[in-house]
Amino acid sequence: MSFSLLGLSDPLLRAVDEKGYSAPSPVQLEAIPAILAGRDVMAAAQTGTGKTASFALPLLQRLAGGPRVRANQVRALVLTPTRELAVQVGQSVAGYGKHLPLKSAVVYGGVKINPQMMKLRGGVDLLVATPGRLLDLFSQNAVRFSQLETLVLDEADRMLALGFLDELRKILSLLPKQRQNLLFSATFSDDIRTLADGLLKDPLQIAVGPANAAAQSVKQWVYEVDQCKKPALLSHLLHSKGWGQVLVFISTKDGADRLVKNLAKDGVAAAAIHGDKRQGVRSRTLADFKANKIRVLVATDIAARGLDIDGLPQVINVELPKVAQDYIHRIGRTGRAGLQGEGISLVSADEVKLLSAIESLIRQTLVREVEPGFIPAHKVPLTRQMKVRPKKPKKPKNKETPSGPQGQG
Ligand code: AMP
């Protein structure tokens, strides 16, 4: 099946050809004709399935056929949960629409608002926005929605997980009732279904791959290790396994910074992106990683959302996410665009519950491995443990022994 059979116009087919796509992905096959026909769509598409093109291509075609956009108006609005995803979708839209006389723009928080107001002044056909900044722009009369034809919620599950429901409701109340709605989500929780019920009219439902299953193209396994040995194990794996560039996930901003320092000590070029870094720094770090100037990018979940890095072979979870669904998003950063990837997690004894929540979500039991030299304490054979254990002092008679190390010496 080729793109030309989906009803896309020549300027879009040329752009797709220049991107080097030879055939539509499954979500594109289903979504493109439906969106071109004006239908609402609800798609459960994992990251890396080509979902951005599945809505951007037909939207651009519909926009090219419609009226001219007026001052400060927007004809199609794509809402994304994070700045990184907004930038990425904006870049994709600009690429797919390069042969069409349409205007697109991207707006997100954390940067000056004035240049964004200027961009909106003449109106834009397709606007990619994060919810908070969009509302700021609206309150300053920089954007209006009476010409809006289509709304896209991209990564809607993440939008709710980040607490954007109120902003989302407010934005929905500002839009014309008559419009096309497209909802994309990696996973479909009950909350997302409720949101979809209130938003979509007779939607075409698309599920690419089994819902809530981690990307099939990613080989996943676990190293069992003590929490305190994780940084050393990561450096060891990087040196011994011949891995190239890796994306590392960790839960906290401090943890990310500490890990970068530790990797630097072990001679590995690493950098962190997380919510405390300014947007400019985050963009530069990402560009350096994409240009292969940095070998290891250490990220927290929020900062990493939407990252699309060509041919990224490995994702490593130094800590498991607290929310099981984030695991799917994390490993979805690899194994994209038809390539194989590996998702490796370093799991300590205190994370066993998180691991079993992930395994029941993805309906898979992950293979456990132990790296020689990093065997977790609870797995060391009792005989070996006994050799290194200091002798227990005898209990003093008629006196209770206090617990903890002080009680042993
Ligand atoms: P997405 O799921 O939208 O984040 O896209 C993941 C990656 O797949 C991006 O790098 C796209 O450029 C790429 N891509 C999208 N559609 C196709 C296609 N039909 N053939 C090959 N690559 C594609």
PDB file of C-alpha atoms and ligand atoms in Angstrom, residues 3 16 19-25 27-28 46-55 85 88 92 96 155 306-310 333 336-338, ligand 1:
ATOM      1  CA  PHE A   3       0.648   6.840   0.437  1.00  0.00           C
ATOM      2  CA  VAL A  16       6.356  12.287   2.561  1.00  0.00           C
ATOM      3  CA  LYS A  19      11.095  12.143   4.353  1.00  0.00           C
ATOM      4  CA  GLY A  20      11.863   8.718   2.890  1.00  0.00           C
ATOM      5  CA  TYR A  21       8.657   6.993   4.042  1.00  0.00           C
ATOM      6  CA  SER A  22       7.901   4.175   1.623  1.00  0.00           C
ATOM      7  CA  ALA A  23       4.543   3.032   3.011  1.00  0.00           C
ATOM      8  CA  PRO A  24       1.985   4.291   5.526  1.00  0.00           C
ATOM      9  CA  SER A  25       2.166   2.802   9.021  1.00  0.00           C
ATOM     10  CA  VAL A  27      -2.302   3.990  12.216  1.00  0.00           C
ATOM     11  CA  GLN A  28      -1.744   6.176   9.168  1.00  0.00           C
ATOM     12  CA  GLN A  46       1.891   3.844  20.948  1.00  0.00           C
ATOM     13  CA  THR A  47       4.785   6.223  20.506  1.00  0.00           C
ATOM     14  CA  GLY A  48       6.818   5.510  17.417  1.00  0.00           C
ATOM     15  CA  THR A  49       3.856   4.305  15.371  1.00  0.00           C
ATOM     16  CA  GLY A  50       3.832   7.364  13.097  1.00  0.00           C
ATOM     17  CA  LYS A  51       0.807   8.893  14.819  1.00  0.00           C
ATOM     18  CA  THR A  52       1.946  12.492  14.233  1.00  0.00           C
ATOM     19  CA  ALA A  53       1.845  12.100  10.447  1.00  0.00           C
ATOM     20  CA  SER A  54      -1.457  10.240  10.781  1.00  0.00           C
ATOM     21  CA  PHE A  55      -3.162  13.457  11.896  1.00  0.00           C
ATOM     22  CA  LEU A  85       6.441  17.267  22.235  1.00  0.00           C
ATOM     23  CA  GLN A  88       8.580  18.028  17.807  1.00  0.00           C
ATOM     24  CA  SER A  92       6.855  17.489  11.793  1.00  0.00           C
ATOM     25  CA  TYR A  96       4.946  17.729   5.962  1.00  0.00           C
ATOM     26  CA  GLU A 155      -0.797  12.132  24.157  1.00  0.00           C
ATOM     27  CA  GLY A 306       7.742  13.199  23.311  1.00  0.00           C
ATOM     28  CA  LEU A 307      11.455  12.840  22.640  1.00  0.00           C
ATOM     29  CA  ASP A 308      11.966  11.412  19.187  1.00  0.00           C
ATOM     30  CA  ILE A 309      15.556  10.447  18.641  1.00  0.00           C
ATOM     31  CA  ASP A 310      16.372   8.715  15.376  1.00  0.00           C
ATOM     32  CA  ARG A 333      11.500   6.094  23.012  1.00  0.00           C
ATOM     33  CA  ARG A 336      10.631   3.445  16.741  1.00  0.00           C
ATOM     34  CA  ALA A 337       9.942   3.634  13.025  1.00  0.00           C
ATOM     35  CA  GLY A 338      10.295  -0.093  12.430  1.00  0.00           C
TER      36      GLY A 338
HETATM   37  P1  AMP B   1       5.538   9.333  15.889  1.00  0.00           P
HETATM   38  O1  AMP B   1       4.886   8.061  16.321  1.00  0.00           O
HETATM   39  O2  AMP B   1       4.624  10.268  15.216  1.00  0.00           O
HETATM   40  O3  AMP B   1       6.306   9.967  17.014  1.00  0.00           O
HETATM   41  O4  AMP B   1       6.643   8.946  14.755  1.00  0.00           O
HETATM   42  C1  AMP B   1       7.765   8.167  15.021  1.00  0.00           C
HETATM   43  C2  AMP B   1       8.813   8.220  13.921  1.00  0.00           C
HETATM   44  O5  AMP B   1       8.354   7.527  12.750  1.00  0.00           O
HETATM   45  C3  AMP B   1       9.175   9.633  13.444  1.00  0.00           C
HETATM   46  O6  AMP B   1      10.586   9.724  13.401  1.00  0.00           O
HETATM   47  C4  AMP B   1       8.607   9.721  12.029  1.00  0.00           C
HETATM   48  O7  AMP B   1       9.411  10.545  11.203  1.00  0.00           O
HETATM   49  C5  AMP B   1       8.640   8.277  11.565  1.00  0.00           C
HETATM   50  N1  AMP B   1       7.580   7.928  10.593  1.00  0.00           N
HETATM   51  C6  AMP B   1       6.301   8.356  10.580  1.00  0.00           C
HETATM   52  N2  AMP B   1       5.605   7.778   9.580  1.00  0.00           N
HETATM   53  C7  AMP B   1       6.463   6.947   8.942  1.00  0.00           C
HETATM   54  C8  AMP B   1       6.333   6.047   7.804  1.00  0.00           C
HETATM   55  N3  AMP B   1       5.196   5.897   7.160  1.00  0.00           N
HETATM   56  N4  AMP B   1       7.427   5.360   7.435  1.00  0.00           N
HETATM   57  C9  AMP B   1       8.616   5.492   8.115  1.00  0.00           C
HETATM   58  N5  AMP B   1       8.800   6.320   9.181  1.00  0.00           N
HETATM   59  C10 AMP B   1       7.736   7.023   9.589  1.00  0.00           C
END
